[in-house]
PDB file of C-alpha atoms in Angstrom:
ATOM      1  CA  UNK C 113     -53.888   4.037  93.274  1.00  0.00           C
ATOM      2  CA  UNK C 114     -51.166   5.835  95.476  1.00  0.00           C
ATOM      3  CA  UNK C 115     -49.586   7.624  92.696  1.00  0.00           C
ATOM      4  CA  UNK C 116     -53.156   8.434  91.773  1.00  0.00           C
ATOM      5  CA  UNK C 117     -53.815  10.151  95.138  1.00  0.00           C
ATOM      6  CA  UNK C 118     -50.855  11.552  95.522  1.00  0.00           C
ATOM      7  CA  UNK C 119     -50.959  13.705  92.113  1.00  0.00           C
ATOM      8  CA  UNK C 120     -54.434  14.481  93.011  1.00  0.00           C
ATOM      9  CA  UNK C 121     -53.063  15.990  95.880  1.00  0.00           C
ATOM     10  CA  UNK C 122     -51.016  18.270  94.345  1.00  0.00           C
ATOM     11  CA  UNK C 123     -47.759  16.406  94.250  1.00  0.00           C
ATOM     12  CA  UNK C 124     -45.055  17.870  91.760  1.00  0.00           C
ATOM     13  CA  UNK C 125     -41.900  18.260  90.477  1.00  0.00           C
ATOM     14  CA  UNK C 126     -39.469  20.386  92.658  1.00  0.00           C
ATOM     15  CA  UNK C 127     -41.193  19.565  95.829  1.00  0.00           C
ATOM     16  CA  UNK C 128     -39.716  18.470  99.309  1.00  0.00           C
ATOM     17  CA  UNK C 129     -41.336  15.542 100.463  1.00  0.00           C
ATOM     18  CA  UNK C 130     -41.701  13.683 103.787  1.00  0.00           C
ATOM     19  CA  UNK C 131     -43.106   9.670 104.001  1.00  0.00           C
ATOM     20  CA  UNK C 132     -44.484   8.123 106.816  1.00  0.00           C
ATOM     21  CA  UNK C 133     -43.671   4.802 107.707  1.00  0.00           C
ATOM     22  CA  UNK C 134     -41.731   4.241 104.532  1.00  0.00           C
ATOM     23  CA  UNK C 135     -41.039   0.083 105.148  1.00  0.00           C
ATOM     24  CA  UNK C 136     -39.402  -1.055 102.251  1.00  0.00           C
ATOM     25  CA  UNK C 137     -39.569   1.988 100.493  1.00  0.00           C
ATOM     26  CA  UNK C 138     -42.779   2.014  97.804  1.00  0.00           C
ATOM     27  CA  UNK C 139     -44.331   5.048  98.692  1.00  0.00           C
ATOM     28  CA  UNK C 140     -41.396   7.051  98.872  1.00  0.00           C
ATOM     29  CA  UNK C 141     -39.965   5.947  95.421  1.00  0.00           C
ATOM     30  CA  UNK C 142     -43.506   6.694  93.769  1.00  0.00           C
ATOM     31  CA  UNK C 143     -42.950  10.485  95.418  1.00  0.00           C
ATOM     32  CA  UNK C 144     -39.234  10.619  94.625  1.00  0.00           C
ATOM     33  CA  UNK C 145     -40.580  10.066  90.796  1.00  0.00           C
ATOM     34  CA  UNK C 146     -43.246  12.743  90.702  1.00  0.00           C
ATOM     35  CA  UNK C 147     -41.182  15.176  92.170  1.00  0.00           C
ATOM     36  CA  UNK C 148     -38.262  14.064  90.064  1.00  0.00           C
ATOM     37  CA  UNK C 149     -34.268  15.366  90.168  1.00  0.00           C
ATOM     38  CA  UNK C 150     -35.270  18.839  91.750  1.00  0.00           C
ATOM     39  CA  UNK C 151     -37.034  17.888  94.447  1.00  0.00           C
ATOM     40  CA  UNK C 152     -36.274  15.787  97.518  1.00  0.00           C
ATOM     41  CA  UNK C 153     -38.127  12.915  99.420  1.00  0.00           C
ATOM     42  CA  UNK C 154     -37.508  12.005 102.945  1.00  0.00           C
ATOM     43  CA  UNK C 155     -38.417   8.410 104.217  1.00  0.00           C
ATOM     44  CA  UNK C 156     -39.000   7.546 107.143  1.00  0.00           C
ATOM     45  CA  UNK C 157     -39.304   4.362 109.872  1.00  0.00           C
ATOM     46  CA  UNK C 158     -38.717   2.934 112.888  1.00  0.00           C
ATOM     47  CA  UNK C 159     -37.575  -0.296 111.888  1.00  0.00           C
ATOM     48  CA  UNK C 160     -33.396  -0.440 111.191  1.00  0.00           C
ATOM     49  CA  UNK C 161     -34.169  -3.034 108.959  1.00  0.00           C
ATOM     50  CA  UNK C 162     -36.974  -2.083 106.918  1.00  0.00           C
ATOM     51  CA  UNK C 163     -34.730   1.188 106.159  1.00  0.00           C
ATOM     52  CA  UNK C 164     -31.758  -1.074 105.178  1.00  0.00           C
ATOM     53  CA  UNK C 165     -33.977  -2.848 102.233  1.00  0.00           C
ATOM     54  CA  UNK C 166     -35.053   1.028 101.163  1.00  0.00           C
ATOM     55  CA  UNK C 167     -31.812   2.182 101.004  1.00  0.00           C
ATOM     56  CA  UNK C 168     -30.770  -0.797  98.720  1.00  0.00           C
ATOM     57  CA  UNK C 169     -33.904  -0.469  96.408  1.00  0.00           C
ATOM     58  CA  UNK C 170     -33.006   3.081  96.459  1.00  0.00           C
ATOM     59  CA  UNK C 171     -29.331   2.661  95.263  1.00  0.00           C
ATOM     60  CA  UNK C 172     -30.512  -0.380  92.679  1.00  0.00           C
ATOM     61  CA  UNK C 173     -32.481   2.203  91.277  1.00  0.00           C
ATOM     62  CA  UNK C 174     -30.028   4.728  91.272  1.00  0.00           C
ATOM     63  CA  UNK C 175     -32.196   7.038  93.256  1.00  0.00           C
ATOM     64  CA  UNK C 176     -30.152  10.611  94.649  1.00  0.00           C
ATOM     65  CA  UNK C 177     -33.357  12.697  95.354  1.00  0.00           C
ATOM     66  CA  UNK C 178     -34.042   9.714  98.166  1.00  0.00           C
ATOM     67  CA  UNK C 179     -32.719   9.540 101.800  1.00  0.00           C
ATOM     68  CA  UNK C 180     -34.452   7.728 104.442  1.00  0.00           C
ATOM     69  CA  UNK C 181     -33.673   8.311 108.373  1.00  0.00           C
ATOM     70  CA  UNK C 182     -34.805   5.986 111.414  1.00  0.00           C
ATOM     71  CA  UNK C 183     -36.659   7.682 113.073  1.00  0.00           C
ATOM     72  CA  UNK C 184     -40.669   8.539 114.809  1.00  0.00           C
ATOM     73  CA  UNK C 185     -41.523  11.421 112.651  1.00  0.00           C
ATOM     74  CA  UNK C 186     -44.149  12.975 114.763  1.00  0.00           C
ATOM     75  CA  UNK C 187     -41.715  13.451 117.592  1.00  0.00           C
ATOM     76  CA  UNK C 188     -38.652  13.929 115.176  1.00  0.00           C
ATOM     77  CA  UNK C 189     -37.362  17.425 114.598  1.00  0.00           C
ATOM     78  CA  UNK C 190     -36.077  18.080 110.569  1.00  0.00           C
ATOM     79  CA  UNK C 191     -34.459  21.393 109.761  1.00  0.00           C
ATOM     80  CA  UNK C 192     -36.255  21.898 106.855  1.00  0.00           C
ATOM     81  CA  UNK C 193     -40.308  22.470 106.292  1.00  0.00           C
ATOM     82  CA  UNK C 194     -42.352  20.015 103.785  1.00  0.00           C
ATOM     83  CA  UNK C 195     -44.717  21.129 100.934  1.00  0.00           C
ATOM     84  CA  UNK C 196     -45.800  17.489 101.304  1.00  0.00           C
ATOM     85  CA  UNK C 197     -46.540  14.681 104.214  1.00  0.00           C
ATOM     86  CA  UNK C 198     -47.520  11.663 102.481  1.00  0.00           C
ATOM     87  CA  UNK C 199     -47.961   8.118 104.075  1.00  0.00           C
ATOM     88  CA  UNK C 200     -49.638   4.664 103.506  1.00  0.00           C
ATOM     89  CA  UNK C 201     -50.987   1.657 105.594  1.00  0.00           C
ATOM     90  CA  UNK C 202     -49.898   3.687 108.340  1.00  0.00           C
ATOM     91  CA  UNK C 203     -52.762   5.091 110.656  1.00  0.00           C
ATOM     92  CA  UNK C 204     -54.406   1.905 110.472  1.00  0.00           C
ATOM     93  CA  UNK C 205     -51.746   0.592 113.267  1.00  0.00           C
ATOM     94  CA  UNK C 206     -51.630   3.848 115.658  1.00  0.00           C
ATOM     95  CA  UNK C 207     -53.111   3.911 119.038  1.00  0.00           C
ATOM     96  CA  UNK C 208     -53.908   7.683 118.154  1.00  0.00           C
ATOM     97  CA  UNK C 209     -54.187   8.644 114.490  1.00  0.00           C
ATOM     98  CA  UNK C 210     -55.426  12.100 115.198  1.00  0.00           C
ATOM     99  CA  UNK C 211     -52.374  12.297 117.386  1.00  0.00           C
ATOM    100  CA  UNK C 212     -49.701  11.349 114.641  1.00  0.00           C
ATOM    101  CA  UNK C 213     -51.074  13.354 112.312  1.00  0.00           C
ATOM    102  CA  UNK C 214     -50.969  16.633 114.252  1.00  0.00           C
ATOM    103  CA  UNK C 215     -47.202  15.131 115.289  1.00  0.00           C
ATOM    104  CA  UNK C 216     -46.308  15.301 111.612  1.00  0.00           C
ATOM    105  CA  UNK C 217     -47.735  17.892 110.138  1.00  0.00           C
ATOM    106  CA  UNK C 218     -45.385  20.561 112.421  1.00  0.00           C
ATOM    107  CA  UNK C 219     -43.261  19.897 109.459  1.00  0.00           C
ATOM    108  CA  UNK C 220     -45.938  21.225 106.740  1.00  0.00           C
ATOM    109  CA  UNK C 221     -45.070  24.403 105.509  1.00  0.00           C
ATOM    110  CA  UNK C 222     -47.333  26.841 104.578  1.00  0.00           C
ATOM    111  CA  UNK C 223     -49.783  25.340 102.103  1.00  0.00           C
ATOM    112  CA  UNK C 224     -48.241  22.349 102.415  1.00  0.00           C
ATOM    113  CA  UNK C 225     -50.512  19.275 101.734  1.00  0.00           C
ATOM    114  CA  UNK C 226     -51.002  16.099 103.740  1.00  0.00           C
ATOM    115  CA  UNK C 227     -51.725  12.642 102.043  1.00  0.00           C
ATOM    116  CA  UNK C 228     -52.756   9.465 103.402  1.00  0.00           C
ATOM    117  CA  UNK C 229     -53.872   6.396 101.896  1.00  0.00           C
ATOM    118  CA  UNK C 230     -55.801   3.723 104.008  1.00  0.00           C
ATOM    119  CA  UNK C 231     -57.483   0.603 103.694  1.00  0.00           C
ATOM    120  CA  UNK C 232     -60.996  -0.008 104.715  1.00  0.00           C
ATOM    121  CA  UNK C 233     -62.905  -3.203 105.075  1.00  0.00           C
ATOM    122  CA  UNK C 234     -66.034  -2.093 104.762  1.00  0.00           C
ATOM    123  CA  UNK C 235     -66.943  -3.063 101.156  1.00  0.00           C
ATOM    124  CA  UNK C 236     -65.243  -6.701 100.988  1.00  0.00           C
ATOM    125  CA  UNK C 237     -67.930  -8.718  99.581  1.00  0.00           C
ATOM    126  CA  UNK C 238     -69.085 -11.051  97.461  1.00  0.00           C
ATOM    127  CA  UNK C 239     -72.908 -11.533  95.530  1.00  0.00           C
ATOM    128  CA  UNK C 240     -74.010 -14.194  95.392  1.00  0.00           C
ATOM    129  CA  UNK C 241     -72.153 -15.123  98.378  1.00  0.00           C
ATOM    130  CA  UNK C 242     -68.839 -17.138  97.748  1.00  0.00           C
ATOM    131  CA  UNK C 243     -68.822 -18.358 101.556  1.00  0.00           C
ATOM    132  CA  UNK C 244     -65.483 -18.999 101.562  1.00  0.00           C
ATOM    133  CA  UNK C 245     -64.325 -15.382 100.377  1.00  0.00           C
ATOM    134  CA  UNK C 246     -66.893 -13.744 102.818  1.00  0.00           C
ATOM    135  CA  UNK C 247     -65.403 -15.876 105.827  1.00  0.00           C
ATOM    136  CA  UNK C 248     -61.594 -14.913 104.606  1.00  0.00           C
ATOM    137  CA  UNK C 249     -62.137 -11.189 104.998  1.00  0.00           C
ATOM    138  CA  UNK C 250     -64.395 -11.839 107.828  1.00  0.00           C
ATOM    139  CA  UNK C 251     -61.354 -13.508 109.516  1.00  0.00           C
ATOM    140  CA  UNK C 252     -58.875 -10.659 108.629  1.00  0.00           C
ATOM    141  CA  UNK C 253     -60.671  -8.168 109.675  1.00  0.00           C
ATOM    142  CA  UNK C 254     -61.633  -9.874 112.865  1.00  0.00           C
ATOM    143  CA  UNK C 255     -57.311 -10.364 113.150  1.00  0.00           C
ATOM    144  CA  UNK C 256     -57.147  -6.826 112.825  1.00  0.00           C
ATOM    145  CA  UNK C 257     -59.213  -5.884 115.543  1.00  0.00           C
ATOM    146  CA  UNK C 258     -57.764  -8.515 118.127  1.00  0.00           C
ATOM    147  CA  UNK C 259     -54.077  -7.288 117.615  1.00  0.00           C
ATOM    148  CA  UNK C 260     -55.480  -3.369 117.821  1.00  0.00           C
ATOM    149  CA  UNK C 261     -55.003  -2.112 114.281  1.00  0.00           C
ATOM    150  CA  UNK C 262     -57.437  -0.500 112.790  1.00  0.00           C
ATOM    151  CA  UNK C 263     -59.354  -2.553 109.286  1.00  0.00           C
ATOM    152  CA  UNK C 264     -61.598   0.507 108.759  1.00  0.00           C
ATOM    153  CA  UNK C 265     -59.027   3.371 108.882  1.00  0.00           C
ATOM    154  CA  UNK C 266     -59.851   4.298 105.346  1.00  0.00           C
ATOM    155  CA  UNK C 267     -63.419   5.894 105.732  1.00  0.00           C
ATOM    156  CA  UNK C 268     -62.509   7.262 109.334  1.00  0.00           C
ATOM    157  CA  UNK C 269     -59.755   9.446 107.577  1.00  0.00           C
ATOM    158  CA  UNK C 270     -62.403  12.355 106.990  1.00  0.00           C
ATOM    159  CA  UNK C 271     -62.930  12.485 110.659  1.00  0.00           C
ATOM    160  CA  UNK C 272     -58.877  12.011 111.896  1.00  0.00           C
ATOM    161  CA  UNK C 273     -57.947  14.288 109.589  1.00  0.00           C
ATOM    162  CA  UNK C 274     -60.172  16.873 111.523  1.00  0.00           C
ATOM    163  CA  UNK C 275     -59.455  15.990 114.898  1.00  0.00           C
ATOM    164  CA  UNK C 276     -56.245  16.853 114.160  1.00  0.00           C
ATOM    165  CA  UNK C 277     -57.254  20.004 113.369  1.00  0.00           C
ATOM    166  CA  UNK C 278     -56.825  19.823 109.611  1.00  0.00           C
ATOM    167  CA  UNK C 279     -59.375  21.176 106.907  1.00  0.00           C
ATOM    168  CA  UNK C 280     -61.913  18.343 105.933  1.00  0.00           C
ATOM    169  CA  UNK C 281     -59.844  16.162 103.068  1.00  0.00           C
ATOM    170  CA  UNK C 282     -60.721  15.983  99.674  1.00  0.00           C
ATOM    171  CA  UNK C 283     -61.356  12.056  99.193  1.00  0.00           C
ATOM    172  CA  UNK C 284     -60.927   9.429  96.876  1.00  0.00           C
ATOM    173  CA  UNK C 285     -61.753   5.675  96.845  1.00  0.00           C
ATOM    174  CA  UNK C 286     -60.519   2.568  94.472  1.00  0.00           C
ATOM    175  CA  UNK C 287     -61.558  -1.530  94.995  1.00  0.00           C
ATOM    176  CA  UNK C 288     -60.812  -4.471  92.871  1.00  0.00           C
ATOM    177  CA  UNK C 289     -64.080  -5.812  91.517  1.00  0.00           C
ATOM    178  CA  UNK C 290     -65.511  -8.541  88.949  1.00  0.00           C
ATOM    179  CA  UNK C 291     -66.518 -11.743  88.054  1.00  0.00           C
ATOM    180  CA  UNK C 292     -65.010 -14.486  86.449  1.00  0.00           C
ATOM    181  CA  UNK C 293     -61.747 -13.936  85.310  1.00  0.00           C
ATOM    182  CA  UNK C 294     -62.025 -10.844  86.420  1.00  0.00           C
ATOM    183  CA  UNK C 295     -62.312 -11.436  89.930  1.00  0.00           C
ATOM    184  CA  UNK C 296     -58.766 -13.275  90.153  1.00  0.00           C
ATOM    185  CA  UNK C 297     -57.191 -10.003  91.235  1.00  0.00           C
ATOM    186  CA  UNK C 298     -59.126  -9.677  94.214  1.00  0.00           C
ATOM    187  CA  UNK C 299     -59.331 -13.258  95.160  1.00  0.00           C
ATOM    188  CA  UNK C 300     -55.809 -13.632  95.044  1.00  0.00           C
ATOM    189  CA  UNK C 301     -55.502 -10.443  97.333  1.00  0.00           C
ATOM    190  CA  UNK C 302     -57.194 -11.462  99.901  1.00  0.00           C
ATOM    191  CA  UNK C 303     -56.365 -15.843 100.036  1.00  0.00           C
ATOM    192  CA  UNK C 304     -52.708 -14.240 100.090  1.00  0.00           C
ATOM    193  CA  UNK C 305     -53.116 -12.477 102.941  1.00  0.00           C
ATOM    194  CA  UNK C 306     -55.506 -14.414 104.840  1.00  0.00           C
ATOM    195  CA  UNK C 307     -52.546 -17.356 104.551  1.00  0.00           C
ATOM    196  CA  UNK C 308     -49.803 -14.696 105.657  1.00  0.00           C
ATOM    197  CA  UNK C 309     -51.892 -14.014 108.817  1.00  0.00           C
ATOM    198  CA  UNK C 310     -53.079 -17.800 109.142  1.00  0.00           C
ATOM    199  CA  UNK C 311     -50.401 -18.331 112.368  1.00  0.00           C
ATOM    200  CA  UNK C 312     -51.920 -14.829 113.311  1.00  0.00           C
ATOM    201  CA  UNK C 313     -55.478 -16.165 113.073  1.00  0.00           C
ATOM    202  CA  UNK C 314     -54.790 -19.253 115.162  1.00  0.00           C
ATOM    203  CA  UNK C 315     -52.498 -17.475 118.014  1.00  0.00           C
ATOM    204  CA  UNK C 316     -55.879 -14.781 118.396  1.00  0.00           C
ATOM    205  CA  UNK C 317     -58.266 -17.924 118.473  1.00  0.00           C
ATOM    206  CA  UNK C 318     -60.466 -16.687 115.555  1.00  0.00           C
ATOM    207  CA  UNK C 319     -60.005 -19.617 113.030  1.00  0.00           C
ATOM    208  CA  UNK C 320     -57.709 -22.732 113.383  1.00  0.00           C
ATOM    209  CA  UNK C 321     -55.167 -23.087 110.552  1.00  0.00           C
ATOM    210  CA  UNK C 322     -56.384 -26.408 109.899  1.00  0.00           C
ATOM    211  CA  UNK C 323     -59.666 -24.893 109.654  1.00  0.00           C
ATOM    212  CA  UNK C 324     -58.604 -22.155 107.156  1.00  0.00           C
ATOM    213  CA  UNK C 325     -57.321 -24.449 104.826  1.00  0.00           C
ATOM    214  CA  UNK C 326     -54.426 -21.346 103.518  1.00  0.00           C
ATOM    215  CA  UNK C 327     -52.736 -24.100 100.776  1.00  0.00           C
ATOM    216  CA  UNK C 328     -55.616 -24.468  99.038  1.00  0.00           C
ATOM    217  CA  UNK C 329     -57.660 -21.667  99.930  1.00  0.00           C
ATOM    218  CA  UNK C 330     -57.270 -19.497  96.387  1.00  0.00           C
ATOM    219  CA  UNK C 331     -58.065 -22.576  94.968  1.00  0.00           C
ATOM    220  CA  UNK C 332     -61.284 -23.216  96.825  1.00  0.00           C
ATOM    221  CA  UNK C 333     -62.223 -19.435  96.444  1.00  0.00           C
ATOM    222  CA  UNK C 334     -61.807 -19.444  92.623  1.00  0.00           C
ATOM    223  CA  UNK C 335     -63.672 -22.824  92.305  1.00  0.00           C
ATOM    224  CA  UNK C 336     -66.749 -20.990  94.491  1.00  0.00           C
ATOM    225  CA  UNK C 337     -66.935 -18.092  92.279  1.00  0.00           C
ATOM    226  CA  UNK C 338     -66.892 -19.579  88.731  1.00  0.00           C
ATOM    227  CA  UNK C 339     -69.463 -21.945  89.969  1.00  0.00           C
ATOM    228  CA  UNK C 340     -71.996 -19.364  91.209  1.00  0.00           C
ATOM    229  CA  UNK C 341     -71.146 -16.475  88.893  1.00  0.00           C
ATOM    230  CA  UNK C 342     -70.244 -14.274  91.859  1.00  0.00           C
ATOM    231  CA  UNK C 343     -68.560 -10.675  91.608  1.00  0.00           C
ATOM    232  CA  UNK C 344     -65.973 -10.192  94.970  1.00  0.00           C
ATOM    233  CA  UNK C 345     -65.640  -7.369  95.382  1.00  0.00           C
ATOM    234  CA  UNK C 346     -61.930  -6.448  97.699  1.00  0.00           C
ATOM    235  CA  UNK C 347     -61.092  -3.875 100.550  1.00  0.00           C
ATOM    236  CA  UNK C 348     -61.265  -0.335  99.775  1.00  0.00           C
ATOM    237  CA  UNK C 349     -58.536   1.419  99.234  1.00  0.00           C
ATOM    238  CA  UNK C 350     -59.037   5.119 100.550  1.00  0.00           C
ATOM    239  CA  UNK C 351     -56.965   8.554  99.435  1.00  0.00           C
ATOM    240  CA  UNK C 352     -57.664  11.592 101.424  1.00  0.00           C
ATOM    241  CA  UNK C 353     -55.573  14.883 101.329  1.00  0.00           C
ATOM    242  CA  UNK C 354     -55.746  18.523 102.590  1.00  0.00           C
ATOM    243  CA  UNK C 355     -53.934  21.096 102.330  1.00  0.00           C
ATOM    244  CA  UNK C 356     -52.414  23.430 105.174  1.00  0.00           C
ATOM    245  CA  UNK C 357     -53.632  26.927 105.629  1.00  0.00           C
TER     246      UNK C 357
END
């Protein structure tokens, strides 16, 4: 879905590229292949350590048109203008994501394009109701909100993006969805991360780990489904991008 967005965007070969919040590296190695040899993609991160793992993807890869740098890139200062700012999972955690955008895109050059890709919670779901599946994402999302990041980010990009006095984005958006063997995809999504964020869960008082059940919840979720036929239906997973007059 990222590479999708991100070509839809305009990404191409040649281009200087700058990724926000780069972690371990994904986003910026999906750029670094669009744009190819010629171009050039910066990553960047606060964390020491998340840039550490990058760089040694990076060289396993035997990536050169990839550098990352430690830094807050809507403060930072580069000495070189973008034709791309490009960043995932990223606004969902900022106290101000108006705020960071307008930080980073100082380094858009003319008609350069921004490109963010967000998840939103709105559309989890599951008919007929699998109850354990609609009390998972009920959970997460409730998680989310306790320790201040943001589960609907995704659909509120139209409005960030022009607060921070970008044109409206063009915008795309993608969800896992079916039934029966189908739905495994999602299911496993979402029991995954519901039993990463089970100690989460407990420490914010919305649902006991005992409670939650996270070594057998897939388990119970799959059995739920086949039994009633369900669809689930996962988070969406939202692309917007505009372009710099």
């Amino acid at each position: 879905m990222t590479r999708d967005y991100l070509r839809r965007a305009g990404l191409r070969a040649g281009m200087h590229v700058l990724d926000v919040g780069s972690g371990a590296g994904d986003v910026a190695f999906l750029a670094a292949d669009i744009v190819g040899p010629t171009g050039l993609v910066i990553g960047t991160d606060r964390s020491a350590e998340a840039l550490d793992a990058a760089r040694a993807r990076a060289a396993q890869r035997g990536l050169e048109n990839v550098i990352f740098h430690q830094c807050d890139p809507a403060t930072f200062t580069f000495d070189i203008a973008f034709d791309a700012v490009v960043g995932r999972y990223v606004l969902m955690f900022a106290p101000d994501p108006a705020e960071m955008l307008r930080g980073v895109a100082r380094h858009l050059g003319p008609g350069g394009v921004m490109v963010f890709h967000e998840v939103d919670w709105t559309g989890a779901a599951s008919f007929p109701s699998v109850p354990t599946y609609d009390n998972c994402f009920r959970c997460i999302v409730e998680t989310f909100r306790r320790v201040g990041t943001n589960p609907n980010m995704g659909l509120q990009l139209h409005a960030t993006f022009v607060k921070a006095g970008l044109p409206a984005p063009s915008m795309a958006v993608s969800a896992l969805a079916g039934g029966g063997s189908d739905s495994m995809s999602g299911i496993d999504l979402i029991s995954d991360l519901a039993a990463t964020m089970a100690p989460v869960m407990e420490q914010m008082g919305v649902i006991a780990a005992s409670e939650l059940g996270p070594e057998t919840l897939q388990d119970r979720i799959r059995a739920e489904a086949y039994a009633s036929g369900s669809v689930v239906v996962g988070r969406y997973e939202v692309g917007a991008w505009s372009r710099r007059m």
